Coordinates of C-alpha atoms and ligand atoms in Angstrom, one line a residue:
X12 CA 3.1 1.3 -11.2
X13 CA 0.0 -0.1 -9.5
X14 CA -1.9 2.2 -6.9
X15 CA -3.2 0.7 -3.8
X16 CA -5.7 2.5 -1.7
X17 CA -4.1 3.1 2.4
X18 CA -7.8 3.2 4.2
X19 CA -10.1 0.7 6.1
X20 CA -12.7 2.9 5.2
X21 CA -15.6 1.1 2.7
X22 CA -16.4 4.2 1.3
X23 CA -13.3 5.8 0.1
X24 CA -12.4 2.0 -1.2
X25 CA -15.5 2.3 -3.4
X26 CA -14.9 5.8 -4.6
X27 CA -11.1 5.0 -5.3
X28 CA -12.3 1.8 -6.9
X29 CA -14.9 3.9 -9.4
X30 CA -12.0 5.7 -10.7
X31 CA -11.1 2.6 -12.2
X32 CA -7.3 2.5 -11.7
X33 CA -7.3 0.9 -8.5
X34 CA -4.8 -2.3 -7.8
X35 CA -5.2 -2.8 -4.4
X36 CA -5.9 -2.0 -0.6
X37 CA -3.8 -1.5 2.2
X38 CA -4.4 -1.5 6.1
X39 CA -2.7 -1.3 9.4
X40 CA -4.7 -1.8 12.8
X41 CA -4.9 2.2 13.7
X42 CA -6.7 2.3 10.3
X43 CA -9.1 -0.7 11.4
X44 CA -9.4 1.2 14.9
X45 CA -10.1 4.5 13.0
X46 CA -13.3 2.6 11.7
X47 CA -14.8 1.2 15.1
X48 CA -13.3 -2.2 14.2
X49 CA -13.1 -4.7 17.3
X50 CA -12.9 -8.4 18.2
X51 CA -11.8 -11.0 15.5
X52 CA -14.9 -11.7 13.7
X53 CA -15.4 -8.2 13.0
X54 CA -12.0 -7.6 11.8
X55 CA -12.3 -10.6 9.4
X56 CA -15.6 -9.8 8.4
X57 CA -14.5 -6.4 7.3
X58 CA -11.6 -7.9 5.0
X59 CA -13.9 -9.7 3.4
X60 CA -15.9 -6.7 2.6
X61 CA -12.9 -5.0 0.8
X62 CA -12.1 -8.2 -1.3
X63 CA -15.8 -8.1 -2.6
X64 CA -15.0 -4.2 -3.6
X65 CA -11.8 -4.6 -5.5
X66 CA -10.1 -7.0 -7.7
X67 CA -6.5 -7.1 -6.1
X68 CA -4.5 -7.8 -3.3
X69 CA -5.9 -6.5 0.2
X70 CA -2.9 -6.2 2.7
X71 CA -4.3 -7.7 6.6
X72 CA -1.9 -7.2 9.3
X73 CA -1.4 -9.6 11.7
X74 CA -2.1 -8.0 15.9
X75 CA 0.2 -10.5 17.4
X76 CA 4.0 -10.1 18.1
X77 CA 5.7 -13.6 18.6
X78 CA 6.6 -15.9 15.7
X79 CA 3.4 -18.3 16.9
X80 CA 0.9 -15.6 16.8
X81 CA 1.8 -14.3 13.6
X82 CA 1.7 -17.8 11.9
X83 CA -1.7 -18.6 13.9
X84 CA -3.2 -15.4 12.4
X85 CA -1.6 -15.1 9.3
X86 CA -2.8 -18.7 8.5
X87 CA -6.5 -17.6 9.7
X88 CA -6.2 -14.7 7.4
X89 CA -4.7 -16.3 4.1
X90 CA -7.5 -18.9 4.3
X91 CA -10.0 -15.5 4.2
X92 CA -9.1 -15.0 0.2
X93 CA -7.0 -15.6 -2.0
X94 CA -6.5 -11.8 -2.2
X95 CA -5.4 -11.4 1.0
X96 CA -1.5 -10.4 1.8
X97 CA -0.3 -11.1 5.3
X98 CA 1.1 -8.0 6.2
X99 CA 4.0 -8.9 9.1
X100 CA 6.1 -6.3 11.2
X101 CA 9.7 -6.2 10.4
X102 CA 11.3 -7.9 13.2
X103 CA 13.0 -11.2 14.1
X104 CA 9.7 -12.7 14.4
X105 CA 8.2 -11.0 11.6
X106 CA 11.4 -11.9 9.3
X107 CA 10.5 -16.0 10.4
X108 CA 7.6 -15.5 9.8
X109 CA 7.1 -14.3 6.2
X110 CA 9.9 -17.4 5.2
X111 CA 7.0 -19.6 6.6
X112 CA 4.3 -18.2 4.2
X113 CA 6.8 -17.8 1.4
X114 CA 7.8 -21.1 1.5
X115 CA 3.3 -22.5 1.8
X116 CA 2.8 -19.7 -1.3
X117 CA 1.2 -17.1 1.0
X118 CA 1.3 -14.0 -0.2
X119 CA 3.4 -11.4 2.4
X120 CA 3.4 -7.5 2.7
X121 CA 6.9 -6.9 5.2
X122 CA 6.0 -3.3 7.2
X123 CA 7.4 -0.8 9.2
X124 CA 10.2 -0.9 7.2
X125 CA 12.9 2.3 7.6
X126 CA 16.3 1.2 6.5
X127 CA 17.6 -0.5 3.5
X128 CA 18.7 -3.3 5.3
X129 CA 15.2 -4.3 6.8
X130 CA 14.5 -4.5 3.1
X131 CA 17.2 -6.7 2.3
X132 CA 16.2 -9.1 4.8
X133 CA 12.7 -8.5 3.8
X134 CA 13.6 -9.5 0.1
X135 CA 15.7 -12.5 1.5
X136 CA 13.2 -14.2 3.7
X137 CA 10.5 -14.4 0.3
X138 CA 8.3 -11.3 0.9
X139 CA 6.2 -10.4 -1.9
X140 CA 6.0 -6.6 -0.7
X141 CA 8.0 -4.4 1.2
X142 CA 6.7 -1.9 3.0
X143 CA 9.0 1.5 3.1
X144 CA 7.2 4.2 5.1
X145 CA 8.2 7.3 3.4
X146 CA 6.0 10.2 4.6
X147 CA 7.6 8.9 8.3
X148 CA 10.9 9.4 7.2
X149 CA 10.1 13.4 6.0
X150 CA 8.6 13.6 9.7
X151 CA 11.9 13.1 11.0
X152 CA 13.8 15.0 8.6
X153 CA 15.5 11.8 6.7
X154 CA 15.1 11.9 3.3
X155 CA 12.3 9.1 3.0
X156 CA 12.6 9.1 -1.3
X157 CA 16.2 7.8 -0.8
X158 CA 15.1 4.9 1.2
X159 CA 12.9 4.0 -2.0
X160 CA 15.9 4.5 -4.2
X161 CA 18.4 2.3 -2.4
X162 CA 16.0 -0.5 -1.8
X163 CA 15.3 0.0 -5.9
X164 CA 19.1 -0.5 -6.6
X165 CA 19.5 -3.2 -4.3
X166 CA 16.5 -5.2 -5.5
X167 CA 17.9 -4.5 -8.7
X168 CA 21.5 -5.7 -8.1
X169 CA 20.2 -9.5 -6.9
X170 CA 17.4 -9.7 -9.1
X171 CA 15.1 -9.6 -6.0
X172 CA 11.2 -10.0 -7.2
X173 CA 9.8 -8.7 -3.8
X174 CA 7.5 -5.4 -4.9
X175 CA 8.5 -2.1 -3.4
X176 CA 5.5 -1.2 -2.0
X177 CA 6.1 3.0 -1.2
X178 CA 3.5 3.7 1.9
X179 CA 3.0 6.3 4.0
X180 CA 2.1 8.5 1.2
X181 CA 1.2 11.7 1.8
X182 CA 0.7 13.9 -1.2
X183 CA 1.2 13.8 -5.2
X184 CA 4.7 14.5 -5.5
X185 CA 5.6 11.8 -3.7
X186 CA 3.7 9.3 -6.1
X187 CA 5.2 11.1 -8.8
X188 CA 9.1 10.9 -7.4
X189 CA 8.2 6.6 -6.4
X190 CA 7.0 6.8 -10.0
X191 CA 10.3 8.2 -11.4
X192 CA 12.2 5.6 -8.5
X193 CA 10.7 2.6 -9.8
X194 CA 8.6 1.9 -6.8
X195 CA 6.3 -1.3 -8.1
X196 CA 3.4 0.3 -5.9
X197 CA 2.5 3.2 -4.2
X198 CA -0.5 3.4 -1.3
X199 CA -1.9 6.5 0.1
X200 CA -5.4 8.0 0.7
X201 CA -7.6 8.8 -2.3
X202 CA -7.0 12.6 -1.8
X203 CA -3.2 12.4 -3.3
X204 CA -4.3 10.3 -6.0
X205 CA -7.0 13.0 -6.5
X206 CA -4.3 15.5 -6.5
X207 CA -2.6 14.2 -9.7
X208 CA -5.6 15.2 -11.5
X209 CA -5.4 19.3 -10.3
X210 CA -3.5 21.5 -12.7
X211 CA -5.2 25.2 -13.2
X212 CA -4.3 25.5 -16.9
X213 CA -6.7 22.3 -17.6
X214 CA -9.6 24.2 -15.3
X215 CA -9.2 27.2 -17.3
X216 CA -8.7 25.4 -20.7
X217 CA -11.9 23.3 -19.9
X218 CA -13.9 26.8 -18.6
X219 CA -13.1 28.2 -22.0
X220 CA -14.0 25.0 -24.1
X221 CA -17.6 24.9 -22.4
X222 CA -18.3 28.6 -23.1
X223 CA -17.7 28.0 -26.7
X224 CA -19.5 24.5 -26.8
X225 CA -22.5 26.6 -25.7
X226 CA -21.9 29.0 -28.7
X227 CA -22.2 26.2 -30.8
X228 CA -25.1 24.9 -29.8
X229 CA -26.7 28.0 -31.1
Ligands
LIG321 O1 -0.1 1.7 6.1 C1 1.2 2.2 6.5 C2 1.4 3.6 6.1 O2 1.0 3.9 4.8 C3 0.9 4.6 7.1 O3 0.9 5.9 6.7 O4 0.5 8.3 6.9 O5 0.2 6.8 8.9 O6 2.5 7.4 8.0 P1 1.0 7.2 7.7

Protein backbone atom coordinates (compact mmCIF):
# COMPACT_ATOMS: atom_id res chain seq x y z
CA UNK A 1 0.00 0.00 0.00
CA UNK A 2 1.78 3.36 -0.87
CA UNK A 3 1.36 6.33 1.64
CA UNK A 4 0.83 9.69 0.29
CA UNK A 5 1.26 12.78 2.44
CA UNK A 6 -2.52 15.08 2.57
CA UNK A 7 -0.70 18.70 3.33
CA UNK A 8 0.51 21.70 1.20
CA UNK A 9 2.75 22.34 3.86
CA UNK A 10 6.78 22.14 2.75
CA UNK A 11 7.66 21.23 6.02
CA UNK A 12 5.61 18.39 7.11
CA UNK A 13 6.31 17.08 3.23
CA UNK A 14 10.04 17.04 4.20
CA UNK A 15 9.65 15.51 7.55
CA UNK A 16 7.17 12.74 6.13
CA UNK A 17 9.62 12.40 3.24
CA UNK A 18 12.78 11.72 5.85
CA UNK A 19 10.93 8.86 7.13
CA UNK A 20 11.64 7.29 4.00
CA UNK A 21 8.32 5.53 3.14
CA UNK A 22 6.79 8.30 1.51
CA UNK A 23 4.99 7.67 -2.14
CA UNK A 24 3.38 10.73 -2.76
CA UNK A 25 1.62 14.07 -1.93
CA UNK A 26 -1.82 15.06 -2.05
CA UNK A 27 -3.59 18.63 -2.09
CA UNK A 28 -6.91 20.30 -2.32
CA UNK A 29 -7.27 24.23 -2.58
CA UNK A 30 -8.33 24.82 1.40
CA UNK A 31 -4.95 23.02 1.97
CA UNK A 32 -3.12 25.58 -0.60
CA UNK A 33 -5.33 28.45 1.20
CA UNK A 34 -4.22 27.07 4.64
CA UNK A 35 -0.52 27.99 3.43
CA UNK A 36 -1.14 31.74 2.27
CA UNK A 37 -1.21 30.39 -1.38
CA UNK A 38 -2.64 32.99 -3.99
CA UNK A 39 -2.71 33.85 -7.69
CA UNK A 40 -1.57 31.33 -10.33
CA UNK A 41 2.15 31.67 -10.35
CA UNK A 42 2.25 31.13 -6.74
CA UNK A 43 0.17 28.10 -6.81
CA UNK A 44 2.34 26.58 -9.64
CA UNK A 45 5.38 27.68 -8.16
CA UNK A 46 4.56 25.80 -4.97
CA UNK A 47 3.88 22.39 -6.94
CA UNK A 48 6.92 22.61 -8.18
CA UNK A 49 8.45 22.81 -4.75
CA UNK A 50 6.83 19.58 -3.62
CA UNK A 51 8.01 17.65 -6.88
CA UNK A 52 11.63 18.71 -6.02
CA UNK A 53 10.92 17.13 -2.31
CA UNK A 54 9.60 13.76 -3.22
CA UNK A 55 9.97 11.19 -5.80
CA UNK A 56 6.20 10.46 -6.67
CA UNK A 57 3.07 11.59 -7.84
CA UNK A 58 1.90 15.08 -6.40
CA UNK A 59 -1.97 15.42 -6.82
CA UNK A 60 -2.94 19.46 -8.17
CA UNK A 61 -6.45 20.27 -8.21
CA UNK A 62 -7.83 22.11 -10.83
CA UNK A 63 -10.01 25.70 -9.31
CA UNK A 64 -12.22 25.79 -12.21
CA UNK A 65 -15.75 24.12 -12.60
CA UNK A 66 -16.74 23.86 -16.38
CA UNK A 67 -15.37 21.14 -18.69
CA UNK A 68 -13.06 24.20 -20.41
CA UNK A 69 -11.56 25.33 -17.37
CA UNK A 70 -10.63 22.15 -16.07
CA UNK A 71 -8.85 21.07 -19.43
CA UNK A 72 -7.26 24.73 -19.68
CA UNK A 73 -5.73 24.19 -16.18
CA UNK A 74 -5.24 20.69 -16.01
CA UNK A 75 -3.20 20.99 -19.36
CA UNK A 76 -1.22 24.05 -17.58
CA UNK A 77 -0.58 21.73 -14.69
CA UNK A 78 0.45 18.38 -16.42
CA UNK A 79 2.98 20.32 -18.44
CA UNK A 80 4.50 21.44 -14.63
CA UNK A 81 5.93 17.66 -14.12
CA UNK A 82 5.70 14.72 -15.01
CA UNK A 83 4.73 13.87 -11.42
CA UNK A 84 1.94 15.83 -11.32
CA UNK A 85 -1.77 14.14 -11.19
CA UNK A 86 -4.65 16.40 -12.22
CA UNK A 87 -6.85 16.03 -9.43
CA UNK A 88 -10.70 16.81 -11.05
CA UNK A 89 -14.00 17.05 -8.97
CA UNK A 90 -16.44 14.25 -9.59
CA UNK A 91 -19.04 15.73 -11.66
CA UNK A 92 -20.31 15.76 -15.20
CA UNK A 93 -17.65 18.01 -16.06
CA UNK A 94 -15.08 16.57 -14.00
CA UNK A 95 -16.10 12.92 -15.45
CA UNK A 96 -15.29 14.61 -19.30
CA UNK A 97 -12.72 15.76 -18.23
CA UNK A 98 -10.51 13.04 -16.82
CA UNK A 99 -11.54 10.92 -20.34
CA UNK A 100 -9.67 13.82 -21.96
CA UNK A 101 -6.43 13.37 -20.03
CA UNK A 102 -6.82 9.66 -20.02
CA UNK A 103 -7.04 9.35 -23.43
CA UNK A 104 -3.45 12.34 -23.99
CA UNK A 105 -1.70 9.89 -20.97
CA UNK A 106 -2.21 12.48 -18.21
CA UNK A 107 -2.18 11.22 -15.18
CA UNK A 108 -5.81 11.86 -13.08
CA UNK A 109 -6.74 11.79 -9.29
CA UNK A 110 -11.12 11.76 -9.47
CA UNK A 111 -12.19 13.58 -5.89
CA UNK A 112 -14.89 14.19 -3.76
CA UNK A 113 -15.95 11.00 -4.27
CA UNK A 114 -18.88 9.48 -1.72
CA UNK A 115 -20.74 6.70 -3.40
CA UNK A 116 -19.70 3.63 -5.22
CA UNK A 117 -21.16 4.74 -8.21
CA UNK A 118 -19.09 8.03 -8.56
CA UNK A 119 -16.26 5.45 -8.47
CA UNK A 120 -17.56 3.40 -11.09
CA UNK A 121 -17.84 6.19 -13.37
CA UNK A 122 -14.55 7.44 -12.05
CA UNK A 123 -12.95 3.93 -13.08
CA UNK A 124 -14.89 4.06 -16.50
CA UNK A 125 -13.88 7.51 -17.75
CA UNK A 126 -9.69 6.34 -17.31
CA UNK A 127 -8.83 7.81 -13.83
CA UNK A 128 -5.72 6.74 -12.51
CA UNK A 129 -6.97 7.51 -8.81
CA UNK A 130 -10.05 7.66 -7.12
CA UNK A 131 -10.50 9.66 -4.41
CA UNK A 132 -13.02 8.13 -1.61
CA UNK A 133 -13.25 10.68 1.40
CA UNK A 134 -13.62 8.45 4.28
CA UNK A 135 -13.11 10.43 7.47
CA UNK A 136 -16.27 12.65 5.76
CA UNK A 137 -18.35 9.78 5.61
CA UNK A 138 -17.74 8.94 9.77
CA UNK A 139 -18.77 12.78 10.13
CA UNK A 140 -22.00 11.96 8.94
CA UNK A 141 -22.43 8.80 10.56
CA UNK A 142 -22.09 6.53 7.17
CA UNK A 143 -19.81 3.99 7.46
CA UNK A 144 -16.92 5.53 5.31
CA UNK A 145 -14.65 1.89 5.39
CA UNK A 146 -17.58 0.37 3.41
CA UNK A 147 -17.35 2.85 0.70
CA UNK A 148 -13.63 1.57 0.37
CA UNK A 149 -14.75 -1.98 0.32
CA UNK A 150 -17.37 -1.81 -2.34
CA UNK A 151 -15.31 0.34 -4.63
CA UNK A 152 -12.42 -2.65 -3.86
CA UNK A 153 -14.95 -5.37 -5.10
CA UNK A 154 -16.10 -3.53 -7.88
CA UNK A 155 -12.76 -2.59 -9.25
CA UNK A 156 -12.10 -6.06 -8.64
CA UNK A 157 -15.04 -7.56 -10.50
CA UNK A 158 -14.04 -5.55 -14.04
CA UNK A 159 -10.52 -5.68 -13.69
CA UNK A 160 -10.54 -1.81 -13.23
CA UNK A 161 -6.67 -0.48 -12.83
CA UNK A 162 -7.77 2.99 -11.46
CA UNK A 163 -5.94 3.12 -7.68
CA UNK A 164 -8.20 3.46 -4.70
CA UNK A 165 -6.73 6.27 -3.30
CA UNK A 166 -8.47 6.22 0.69
CA UNK A 167 -8.35 10.21 1.67
CA UNK A 168 -9.65 12.03 4.26
CA UNK A 169 -7.72 10.03 6.73
CA UNK A 170 -7.92 10.80 9.96
CA UNK A 171 -6.14 8.53 12.38
CA UNK A 172 -4.19 5.01 12.34
CA UNK A 173 -6.88 2.68 12.38
CA UNK A 174 -8.21 3.84 9.44
CA UNK A 175 -4.82 3.17 7.48
CA UNK A 176 -4.81 -0.07 9.09
CA UNK A 177 -8.62 -1.15 8.08
CA UNK A 178 -7.81 0.54 4.02
CA UNK A 179 -4.74 -1.71 4.53
CA UNK A 180 -6.82 -4.84 5.35
CA UNK A 181 -9.50 -3.43 2.35
CA UNK A 182 -7.02 -3.37 -0.26
CA UNK A 183 -7.02 0.35 -0.67
CA UNK A 184 -3.86 0.89 -3.29
CA UNK A 185 -3.09 4.25 -1.31
CA UNK A 186 -3.91 5.89 1.68
CA UNK A 187 -3.31 9.96 2.30
CA UNK A 188 -3.53 11.63 5.61
CA UNK A 189 -1.35 14.02 7.65
CA UNK A 190 1.95 12.81 8.98
CA UNK A 191 0.53 12.58 12.58
CA UNK A 192 -1.58 9.22 11.76
CA UNK A 193 1.20 7.81 9.95
CA UNK A 194 3.22 8.80 13.15
CA UNK A 195 0.57 7.02 15.11
CA UNK A 196 1.34 3.49 13.63
CA UNK A 197 4.63 3.76 15.26
CA UNK A 198 3.00 4.18 19.25
CA UNK A 199 2.54 1.00 21.06
CA UNK A 200 3.49 1.25 25.09
CA UNK A 201 4.95 -2.24 25.31
CA UNK A 202 7.81 -1.13 22.72
CA UNK A 203 8.37 2.28 25.02
CA UNK A 204 8.65 0.17 27.98
CA UNK A 205 10.63 -2.73 26.24
CA UNK A 206 13.02 -0.09 24.72
CA UNK A 207 13.29 1.83 28.52
CA UNK A 208 14.37 -1.46 29.85
CA UNK A 209 16.87 -2.45 27.02
CA UNK A 210 18.76 1.03 27.57
CA UNK A 211 19.01 0.64 31.37
CA UNK A 212 20.74 -2.64 30.77
CA UNK A 213 22.85 -1.37 27.68
CA UNK A 214 24.26 1.13 30.25
CA UNK A 215 25.08 -1.84 32.65
CA UNK A 216 27.04 -3.18 30.01
CA UNK A 217 28.95 -0.57 29.27
CA UNK A 218 30.43 -0.92 32.64
O1 LIG B 1 -7.61 15.89 0.23
C1 LIG B 1 -8.88 15.39 0.48
C2 LIG B 1 -9.12 14.87 1.87
O2 LIG B 1 -8.06 14.02 2.24
C3 LIG B 1 -9.46 15.90 2.90
O3 LIG B 1 -9.51 15.37 4.19
O4 LIG B 1 -9.73 15.65 6.63
O5 LIG B 1 -10.38 17.54 5.10
O6 LIG B 1 -11.77 15.50 5.26
P1 LIG B 1 -10.39 16.06 5.34
Amino acid sequence: MKFFIDTANLAMIEEANALGVLDGVTTNPSLMAKEGISGKEDILNHYLSICEIVDGDVSAEVLGVTYEEMITEGEELAALNPQIVVKVPVTKDGIRAIRYFSEKGIKTNCTLVFSAGQALLAAKAGATYVSPFLGRLDDVSTDGLHLIEEIRTIYDNYGYETQILAASVRHSMHIINCAKLGADVVTCPLQPILSLLKHPLTDSGLEQFIKDSEKMKH
